[in-house]
JSON list of C-alpha atoms and ligand atoms in Angstrom, two decimals:
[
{"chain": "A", "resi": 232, "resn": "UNK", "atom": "CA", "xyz": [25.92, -5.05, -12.64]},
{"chain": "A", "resi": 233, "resn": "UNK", "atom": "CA", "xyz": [27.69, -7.17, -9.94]},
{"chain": "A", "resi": 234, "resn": "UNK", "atom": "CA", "xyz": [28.67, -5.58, -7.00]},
{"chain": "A", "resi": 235, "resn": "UNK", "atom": "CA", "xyz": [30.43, -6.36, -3.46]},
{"chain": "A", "resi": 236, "resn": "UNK", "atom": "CA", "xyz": [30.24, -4.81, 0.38]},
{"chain": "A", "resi": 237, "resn": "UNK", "atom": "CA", "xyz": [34.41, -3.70, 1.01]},
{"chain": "A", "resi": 238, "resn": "UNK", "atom": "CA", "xyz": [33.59, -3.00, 4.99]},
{"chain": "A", "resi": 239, "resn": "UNK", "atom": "CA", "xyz": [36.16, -5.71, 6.77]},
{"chain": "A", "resi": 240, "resn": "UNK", "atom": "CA", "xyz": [34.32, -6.83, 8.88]},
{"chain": "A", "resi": 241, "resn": "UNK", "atom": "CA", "xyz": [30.33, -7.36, 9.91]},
{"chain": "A", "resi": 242, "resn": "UNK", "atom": "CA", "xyz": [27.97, -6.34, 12.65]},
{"chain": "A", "resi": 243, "resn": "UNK", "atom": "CA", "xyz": [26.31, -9.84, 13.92]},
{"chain": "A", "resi": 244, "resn": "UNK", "atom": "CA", "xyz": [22.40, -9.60, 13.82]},
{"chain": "A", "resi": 245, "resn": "UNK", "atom": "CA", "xyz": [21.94, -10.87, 17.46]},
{"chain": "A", "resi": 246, "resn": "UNK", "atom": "CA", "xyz": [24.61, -8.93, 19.56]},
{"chain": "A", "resi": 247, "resn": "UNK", "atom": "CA", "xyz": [25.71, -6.17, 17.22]},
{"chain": "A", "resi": 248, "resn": "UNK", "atom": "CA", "xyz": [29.32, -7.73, 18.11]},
{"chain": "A", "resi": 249, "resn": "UNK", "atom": "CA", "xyz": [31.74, -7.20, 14.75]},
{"chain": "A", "resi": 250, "resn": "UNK", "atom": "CA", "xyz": [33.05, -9.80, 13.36]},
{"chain": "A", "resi": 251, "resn": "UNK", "atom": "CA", "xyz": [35.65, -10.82, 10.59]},
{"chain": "A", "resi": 252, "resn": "UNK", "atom": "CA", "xyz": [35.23, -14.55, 10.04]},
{"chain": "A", "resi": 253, "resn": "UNK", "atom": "CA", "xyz": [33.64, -15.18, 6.87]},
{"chain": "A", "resi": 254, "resn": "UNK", "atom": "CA", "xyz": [31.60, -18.19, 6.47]},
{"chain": "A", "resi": 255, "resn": "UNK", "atom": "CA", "xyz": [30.43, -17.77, 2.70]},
{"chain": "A", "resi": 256, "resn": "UNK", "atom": "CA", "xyz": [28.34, -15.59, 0.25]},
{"chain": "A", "resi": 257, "resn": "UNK", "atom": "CA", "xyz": [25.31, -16.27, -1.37]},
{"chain": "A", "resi": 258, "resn": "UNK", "atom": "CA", "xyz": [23.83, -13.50, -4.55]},
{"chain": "A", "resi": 259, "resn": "UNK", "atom": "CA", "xyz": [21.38, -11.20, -4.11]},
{"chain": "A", "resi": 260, "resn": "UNK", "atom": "CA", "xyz": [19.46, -9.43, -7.03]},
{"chain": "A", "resi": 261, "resn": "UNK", "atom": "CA", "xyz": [18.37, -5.79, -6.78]},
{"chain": "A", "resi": 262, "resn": "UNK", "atom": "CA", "xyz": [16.24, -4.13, -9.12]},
{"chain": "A", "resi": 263, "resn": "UNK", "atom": "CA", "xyz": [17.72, -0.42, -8.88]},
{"chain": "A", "resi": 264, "resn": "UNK", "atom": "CA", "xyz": [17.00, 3.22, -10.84]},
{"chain": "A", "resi": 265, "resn": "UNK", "atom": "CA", "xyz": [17.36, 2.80, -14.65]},
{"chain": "A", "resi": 266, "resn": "UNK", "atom": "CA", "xyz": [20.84, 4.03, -16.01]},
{"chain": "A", "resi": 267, "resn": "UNK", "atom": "CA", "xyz": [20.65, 5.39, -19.68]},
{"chain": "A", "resi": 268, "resn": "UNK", "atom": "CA", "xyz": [17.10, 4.40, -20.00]},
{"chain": "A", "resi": 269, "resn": "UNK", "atom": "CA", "xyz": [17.72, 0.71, -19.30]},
{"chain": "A", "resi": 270, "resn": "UNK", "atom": "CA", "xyz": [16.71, -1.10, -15.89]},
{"chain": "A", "resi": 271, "resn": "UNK", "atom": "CA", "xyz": [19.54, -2.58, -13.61]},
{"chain": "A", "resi": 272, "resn": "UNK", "atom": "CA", "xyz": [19.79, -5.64, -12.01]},
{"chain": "A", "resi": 273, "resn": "UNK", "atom": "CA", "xyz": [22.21, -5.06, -9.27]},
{"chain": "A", "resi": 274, "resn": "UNK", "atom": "CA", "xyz": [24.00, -8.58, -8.29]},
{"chain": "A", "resi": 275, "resn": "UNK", "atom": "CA", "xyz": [25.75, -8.46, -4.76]},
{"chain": "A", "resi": 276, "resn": "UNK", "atom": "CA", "xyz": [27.85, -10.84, -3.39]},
{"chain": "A", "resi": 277, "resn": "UNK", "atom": "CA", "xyz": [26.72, -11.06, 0.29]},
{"chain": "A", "resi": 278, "resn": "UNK", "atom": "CA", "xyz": [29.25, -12.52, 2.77]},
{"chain": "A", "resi": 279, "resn": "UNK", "atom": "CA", "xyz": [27.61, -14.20, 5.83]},
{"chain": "A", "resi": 280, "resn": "UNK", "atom": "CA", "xyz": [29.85, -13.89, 9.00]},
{"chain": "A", "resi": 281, "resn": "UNK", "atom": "CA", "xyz": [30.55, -16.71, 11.75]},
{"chain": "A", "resi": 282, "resn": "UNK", "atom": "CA", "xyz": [29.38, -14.95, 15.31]},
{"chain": "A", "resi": 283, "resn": "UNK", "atom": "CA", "xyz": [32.89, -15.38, 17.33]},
{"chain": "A", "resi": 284, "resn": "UNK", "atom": "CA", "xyz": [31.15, -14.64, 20.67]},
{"chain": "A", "resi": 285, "resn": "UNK", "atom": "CA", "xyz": [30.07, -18.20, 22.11]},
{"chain": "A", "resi": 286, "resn": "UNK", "atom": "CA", "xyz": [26.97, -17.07, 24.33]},
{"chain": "A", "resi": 287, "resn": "UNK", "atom": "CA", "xyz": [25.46, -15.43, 21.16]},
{"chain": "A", "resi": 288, "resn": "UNK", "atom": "CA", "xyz": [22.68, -17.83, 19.85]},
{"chain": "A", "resi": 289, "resn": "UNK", "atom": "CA", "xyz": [23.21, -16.98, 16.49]},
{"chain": "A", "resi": 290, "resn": "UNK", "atom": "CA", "xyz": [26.02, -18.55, 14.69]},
{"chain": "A", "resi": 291, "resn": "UNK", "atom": "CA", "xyz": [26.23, -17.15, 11.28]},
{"chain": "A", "resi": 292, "resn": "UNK", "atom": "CA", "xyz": [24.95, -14.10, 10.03]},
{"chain": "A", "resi": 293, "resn": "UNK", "atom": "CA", "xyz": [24.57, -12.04, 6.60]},
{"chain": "A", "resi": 294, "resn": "UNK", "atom": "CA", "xyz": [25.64, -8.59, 6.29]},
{"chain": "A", "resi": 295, "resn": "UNK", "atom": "CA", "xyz": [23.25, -6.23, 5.39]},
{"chain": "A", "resi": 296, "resn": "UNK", "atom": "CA", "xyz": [22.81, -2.84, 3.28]},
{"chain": "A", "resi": 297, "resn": "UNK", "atom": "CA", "xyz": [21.95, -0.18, 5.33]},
{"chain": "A", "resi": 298, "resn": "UNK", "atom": "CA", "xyz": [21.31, 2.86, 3.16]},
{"chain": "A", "resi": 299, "resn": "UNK", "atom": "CA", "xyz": [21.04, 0.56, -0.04]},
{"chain": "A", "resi": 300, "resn": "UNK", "atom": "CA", "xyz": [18.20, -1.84, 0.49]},
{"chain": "A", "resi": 301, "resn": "UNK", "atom": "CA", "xyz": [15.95, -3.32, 3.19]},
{"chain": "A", "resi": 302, "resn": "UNK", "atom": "CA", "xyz": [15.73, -6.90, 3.86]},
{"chain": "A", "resi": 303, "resn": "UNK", "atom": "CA", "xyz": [13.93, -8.99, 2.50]},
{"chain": "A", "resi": 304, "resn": "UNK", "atom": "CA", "xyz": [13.44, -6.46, -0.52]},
{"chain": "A", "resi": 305, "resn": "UNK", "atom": "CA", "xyz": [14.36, -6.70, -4.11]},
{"chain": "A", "resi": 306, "resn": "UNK", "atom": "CA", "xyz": [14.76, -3.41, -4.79]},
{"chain": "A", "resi": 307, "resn": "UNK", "atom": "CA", "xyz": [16.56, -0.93, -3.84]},
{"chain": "A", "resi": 308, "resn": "UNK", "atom": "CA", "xyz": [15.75, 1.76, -1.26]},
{"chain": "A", "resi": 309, "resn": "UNK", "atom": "CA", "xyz": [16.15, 4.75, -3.85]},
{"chain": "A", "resi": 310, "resn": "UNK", "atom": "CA", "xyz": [14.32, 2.86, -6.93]},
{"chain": "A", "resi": 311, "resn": "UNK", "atom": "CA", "xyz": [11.28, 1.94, -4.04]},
{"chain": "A", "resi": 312, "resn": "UNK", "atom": "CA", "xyz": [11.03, 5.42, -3.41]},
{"chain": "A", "resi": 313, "resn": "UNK", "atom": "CA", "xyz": [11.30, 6.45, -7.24]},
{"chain": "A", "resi": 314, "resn": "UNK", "atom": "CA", "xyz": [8.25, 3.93, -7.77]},
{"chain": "A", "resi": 315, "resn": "UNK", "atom": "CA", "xyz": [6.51, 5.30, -4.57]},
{"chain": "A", "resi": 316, "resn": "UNK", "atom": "CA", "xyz": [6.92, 8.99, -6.27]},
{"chain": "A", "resi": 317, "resn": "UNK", "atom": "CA", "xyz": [5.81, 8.06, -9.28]},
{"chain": "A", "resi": 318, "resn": "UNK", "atom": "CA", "xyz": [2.78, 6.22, -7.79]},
{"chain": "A", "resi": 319, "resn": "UNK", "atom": "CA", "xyz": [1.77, 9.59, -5.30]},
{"chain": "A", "resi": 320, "resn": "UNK", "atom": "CA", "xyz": [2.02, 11.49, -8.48]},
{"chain": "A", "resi": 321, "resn": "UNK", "atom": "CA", "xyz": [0.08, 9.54, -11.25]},
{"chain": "A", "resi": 322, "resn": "UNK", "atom": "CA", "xyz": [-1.20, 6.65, -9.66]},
{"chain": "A", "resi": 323, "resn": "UNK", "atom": "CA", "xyz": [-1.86, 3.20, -11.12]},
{"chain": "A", "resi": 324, "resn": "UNK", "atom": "CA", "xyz": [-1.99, 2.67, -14.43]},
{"chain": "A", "resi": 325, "resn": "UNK", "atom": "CA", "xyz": [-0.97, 6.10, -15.85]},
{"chain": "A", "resi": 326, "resn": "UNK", "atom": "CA", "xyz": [1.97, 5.63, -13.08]},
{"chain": "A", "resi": 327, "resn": "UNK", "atom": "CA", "xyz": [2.93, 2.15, -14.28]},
{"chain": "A", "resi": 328, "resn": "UNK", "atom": "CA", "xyz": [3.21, 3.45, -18.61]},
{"chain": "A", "resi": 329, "resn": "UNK", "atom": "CA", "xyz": [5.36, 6.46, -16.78]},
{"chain": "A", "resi": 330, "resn": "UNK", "atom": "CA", "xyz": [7.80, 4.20, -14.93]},
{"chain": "A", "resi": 331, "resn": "UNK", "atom": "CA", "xyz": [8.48, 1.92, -17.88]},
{"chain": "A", "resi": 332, "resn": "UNK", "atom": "CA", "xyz": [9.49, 4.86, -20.48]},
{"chain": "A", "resi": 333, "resn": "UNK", "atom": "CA", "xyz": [11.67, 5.91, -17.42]},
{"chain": "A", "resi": 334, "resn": "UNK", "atom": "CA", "xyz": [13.48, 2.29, -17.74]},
{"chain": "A", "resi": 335, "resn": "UNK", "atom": "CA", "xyz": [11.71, 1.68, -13.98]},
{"chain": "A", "resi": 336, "resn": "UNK", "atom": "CA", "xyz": [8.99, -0.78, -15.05]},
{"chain": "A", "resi": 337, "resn": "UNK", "atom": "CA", "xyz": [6.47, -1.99, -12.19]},
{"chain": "A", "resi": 338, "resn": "UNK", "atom": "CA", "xyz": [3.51, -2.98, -12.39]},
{"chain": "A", "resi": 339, "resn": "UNK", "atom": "CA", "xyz": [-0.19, -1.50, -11.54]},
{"chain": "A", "resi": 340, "resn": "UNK", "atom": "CA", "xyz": [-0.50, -3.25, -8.60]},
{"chain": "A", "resi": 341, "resn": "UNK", "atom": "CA", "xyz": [2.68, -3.52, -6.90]},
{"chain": "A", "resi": 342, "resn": "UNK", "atom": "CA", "xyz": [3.13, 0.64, -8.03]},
{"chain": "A", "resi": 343, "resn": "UNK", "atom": "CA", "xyz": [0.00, 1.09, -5.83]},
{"chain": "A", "resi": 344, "resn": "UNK", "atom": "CA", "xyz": [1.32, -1.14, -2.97]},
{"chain": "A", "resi": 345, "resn": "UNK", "atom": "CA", "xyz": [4.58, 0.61, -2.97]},
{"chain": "A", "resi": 346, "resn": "UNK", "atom": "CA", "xyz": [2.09, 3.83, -2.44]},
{"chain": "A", "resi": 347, "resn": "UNK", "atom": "CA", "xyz": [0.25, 2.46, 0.37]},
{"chain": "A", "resi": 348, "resn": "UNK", "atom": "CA", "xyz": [3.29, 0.71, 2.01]},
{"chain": "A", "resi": 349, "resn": "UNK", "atom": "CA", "xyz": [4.37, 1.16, 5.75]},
{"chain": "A", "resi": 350, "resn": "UNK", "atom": "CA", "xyz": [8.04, 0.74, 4.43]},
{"chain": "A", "resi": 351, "resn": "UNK", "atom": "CA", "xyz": [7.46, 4.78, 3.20]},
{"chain": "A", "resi": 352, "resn": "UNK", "atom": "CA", "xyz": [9.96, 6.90, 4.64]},
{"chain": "A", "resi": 353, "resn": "UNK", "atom": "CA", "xyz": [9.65, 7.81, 8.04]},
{"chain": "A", "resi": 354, "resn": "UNK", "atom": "CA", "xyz": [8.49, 11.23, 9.31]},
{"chain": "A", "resi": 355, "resn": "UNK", "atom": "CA", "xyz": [11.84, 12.94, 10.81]},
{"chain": "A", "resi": 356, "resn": "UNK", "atom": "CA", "xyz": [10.95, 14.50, 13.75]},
{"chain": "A", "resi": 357, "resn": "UNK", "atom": "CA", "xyz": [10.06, 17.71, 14.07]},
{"chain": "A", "resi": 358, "resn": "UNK", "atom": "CA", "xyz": [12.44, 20.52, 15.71]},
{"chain": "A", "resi": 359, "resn": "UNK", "atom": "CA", "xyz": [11.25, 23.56, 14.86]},
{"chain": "A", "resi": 360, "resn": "UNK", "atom": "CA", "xyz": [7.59, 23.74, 15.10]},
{"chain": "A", "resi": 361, "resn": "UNK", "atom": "CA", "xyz": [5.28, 26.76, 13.68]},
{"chain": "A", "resi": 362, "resn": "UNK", "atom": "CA", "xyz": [1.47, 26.94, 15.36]},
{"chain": "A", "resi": 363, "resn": "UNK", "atom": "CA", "xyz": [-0.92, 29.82, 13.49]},
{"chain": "A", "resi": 364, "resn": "UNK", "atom": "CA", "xyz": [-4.58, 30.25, 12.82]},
{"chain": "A", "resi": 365, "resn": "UNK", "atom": "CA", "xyz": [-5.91, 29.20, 9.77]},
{"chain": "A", "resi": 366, "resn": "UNK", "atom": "CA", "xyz": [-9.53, 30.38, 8.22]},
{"chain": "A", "resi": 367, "resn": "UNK", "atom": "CA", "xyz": [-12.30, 27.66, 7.40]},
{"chain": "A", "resi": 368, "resn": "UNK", "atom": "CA", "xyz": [-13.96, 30.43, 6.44]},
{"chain": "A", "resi": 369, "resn": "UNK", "atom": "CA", "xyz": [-12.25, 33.87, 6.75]},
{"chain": "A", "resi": 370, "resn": "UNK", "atom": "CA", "xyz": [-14.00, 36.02, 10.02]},
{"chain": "A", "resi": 371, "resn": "UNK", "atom": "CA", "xyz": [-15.89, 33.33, 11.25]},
{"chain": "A", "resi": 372, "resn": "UNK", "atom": "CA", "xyz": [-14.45, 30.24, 11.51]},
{"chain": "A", "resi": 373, "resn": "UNK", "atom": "CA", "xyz": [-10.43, 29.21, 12.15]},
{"chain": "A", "resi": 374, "resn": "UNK", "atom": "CA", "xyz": [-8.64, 26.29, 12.53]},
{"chain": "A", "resi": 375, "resn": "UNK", "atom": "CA", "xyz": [-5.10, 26.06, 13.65]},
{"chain": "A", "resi": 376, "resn": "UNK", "atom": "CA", "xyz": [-2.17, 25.04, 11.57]},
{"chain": "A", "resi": 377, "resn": "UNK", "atom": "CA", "xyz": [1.32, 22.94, 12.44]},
{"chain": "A", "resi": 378, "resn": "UNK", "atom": "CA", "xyz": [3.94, 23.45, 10.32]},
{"chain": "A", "resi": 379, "resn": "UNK", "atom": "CA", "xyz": [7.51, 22.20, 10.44]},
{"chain": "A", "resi": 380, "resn": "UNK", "atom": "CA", "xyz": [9.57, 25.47, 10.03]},
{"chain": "A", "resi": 381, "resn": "UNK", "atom": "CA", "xyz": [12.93, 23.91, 9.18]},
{"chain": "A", "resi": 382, "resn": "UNK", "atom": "CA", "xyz": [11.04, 21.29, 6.06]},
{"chain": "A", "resi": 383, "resn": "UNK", "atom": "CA", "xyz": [8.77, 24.66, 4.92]},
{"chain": "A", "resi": 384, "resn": "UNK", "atom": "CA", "xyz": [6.12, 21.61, 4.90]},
{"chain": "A", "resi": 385, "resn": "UNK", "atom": "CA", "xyz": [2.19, 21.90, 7.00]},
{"chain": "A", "resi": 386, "resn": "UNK", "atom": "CA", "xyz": [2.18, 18.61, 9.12]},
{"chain": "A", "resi": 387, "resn": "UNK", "atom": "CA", "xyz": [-1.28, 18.91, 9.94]},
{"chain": "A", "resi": 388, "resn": "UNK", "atom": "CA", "xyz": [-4.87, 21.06, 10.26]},
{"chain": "A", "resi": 389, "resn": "UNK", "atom": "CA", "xyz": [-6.57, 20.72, 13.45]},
{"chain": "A", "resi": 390, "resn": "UNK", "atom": "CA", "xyz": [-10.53, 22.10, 13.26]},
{"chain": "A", "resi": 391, "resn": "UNK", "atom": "CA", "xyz": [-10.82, 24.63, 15.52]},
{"chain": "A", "resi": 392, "resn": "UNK", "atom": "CA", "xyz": [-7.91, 26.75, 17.66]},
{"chain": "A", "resi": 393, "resn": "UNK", "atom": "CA", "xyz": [-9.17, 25.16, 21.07]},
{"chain": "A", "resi": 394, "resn": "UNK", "atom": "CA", "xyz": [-5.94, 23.93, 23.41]},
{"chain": "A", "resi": 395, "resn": "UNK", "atom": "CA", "xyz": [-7.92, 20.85, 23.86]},
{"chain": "A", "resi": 396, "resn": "UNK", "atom": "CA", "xyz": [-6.96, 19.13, 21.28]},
{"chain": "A", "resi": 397, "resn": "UNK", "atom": "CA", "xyz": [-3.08, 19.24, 22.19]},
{"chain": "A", "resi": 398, "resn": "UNK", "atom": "CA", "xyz": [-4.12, 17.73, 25.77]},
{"chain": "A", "resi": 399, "resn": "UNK", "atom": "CA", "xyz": [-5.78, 14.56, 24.03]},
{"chain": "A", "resi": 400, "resn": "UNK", "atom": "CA", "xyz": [-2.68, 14.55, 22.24]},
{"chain": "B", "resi": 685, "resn": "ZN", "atom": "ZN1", "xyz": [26.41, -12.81, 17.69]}
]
C-alpha cells in the first residue's frame, strides 16, 4: 500500500521552526498489522524540508510519523506492539507460529527482542494513586500494595508496610 503525509508543511528537526519548502522525498517501507490475513507493506513517500531559518545548522530535514512509526523503525508503532503482545503472551517460538497465522510473521528472535525492548510503551504517569496492605501471609505478615486507581492496574508490591521505603524512594 503506498501512502503520503497531507500536513503542509514540516516541523524542522533542529529548531522545531515549520517549514514549507520541499527539497525531495525518498520511500520508506513499513511492515504494518495484517489486513484480511495478509501482511502489509506500507510504502510512504517522505518529503524532506529545506530549514528556511539561516542560523539553524541543519539544512534539510525529513518529516516524521509521530503516532505511526518511530525512526529508524520498519514497522509500525501498532504492528510493534501487536508483536510485543503476542511475545508477553506466548513467547518465542509458540509466539512466532501465532503471529504468522495472524498474517504478522516475525521471527523467534526479533519476537523476543521486541519483548525485551526499551522502545515498550511508556508508563503514563500515575494520578490517582491507591496504597493498602497486602498479606504475605494472612495475620502475620503484610506487605503494602500501589495501585493506579484510574488504570484498575497494581504498579508494584513493596515487602513490608514500613514508611521507609517511600523515603529511599
Ligand atoms: Zn532548522
Amino acid at each position: 500500500m503506498r501512502a503520503q503525509p497531507t500536513a503542509k508543511s514540516a516541523r524542522c528537526t533542529a529548531c522545531r521552526i515549520p517549514s514549507r519548502r520541499v527539497h525531495g522525498f525518498y520511500w520508506r517501507s513499513l511492515g504494518d498489522v495484517a489486513c484480511f490475513g495478509r501482511p502489509i507493506l506500507l510504502l510512504i513517500r517522505i518529503r524532506r524540508f529545506r530549514c528556511t531559518i539561516p542560523e539553524c545548522p541543519r539544512r534539510t530535514f525529513a518529516e516524521t510519523l509521530p503516532g505511526v512509526a518511530r525512526l529508524p523503525a520498519r514497522q509500525t508503532d501498532r504492528l510493534r506492539s501487536v508483536h510485543r503482545a503476542i511475545g508477553l503472551a506466548l513467547s518465542g517460538n509458540p509466539g512466532a507460529r501465532h503471529a504468522a497465522t495472524l498474517g504478522v510473521p516475525i521471527s523467534r528472535s526479533t519476537l523476543l527482542h521486541r519483548v525485551c525492548s526499551s522502545d515498550a510503551d511508556p508508563i503514563p504517569p500515575v494520578r490517582v494513586l491507591s496504597v493498602d496492605d497486602w498479606a504475605w501471609l494472612k495475620g502475620s505478615s503484610y506487605g503494602t500494595i500501589l495501585c493506579d486507581l484510574e488504570r484498575r492496574r497494581v504498579i508494584d508490591l513493596l515487602p513490608d508496610r514500613s514508611a521507609d521505603l517511600w523515603r529511599r524512594g
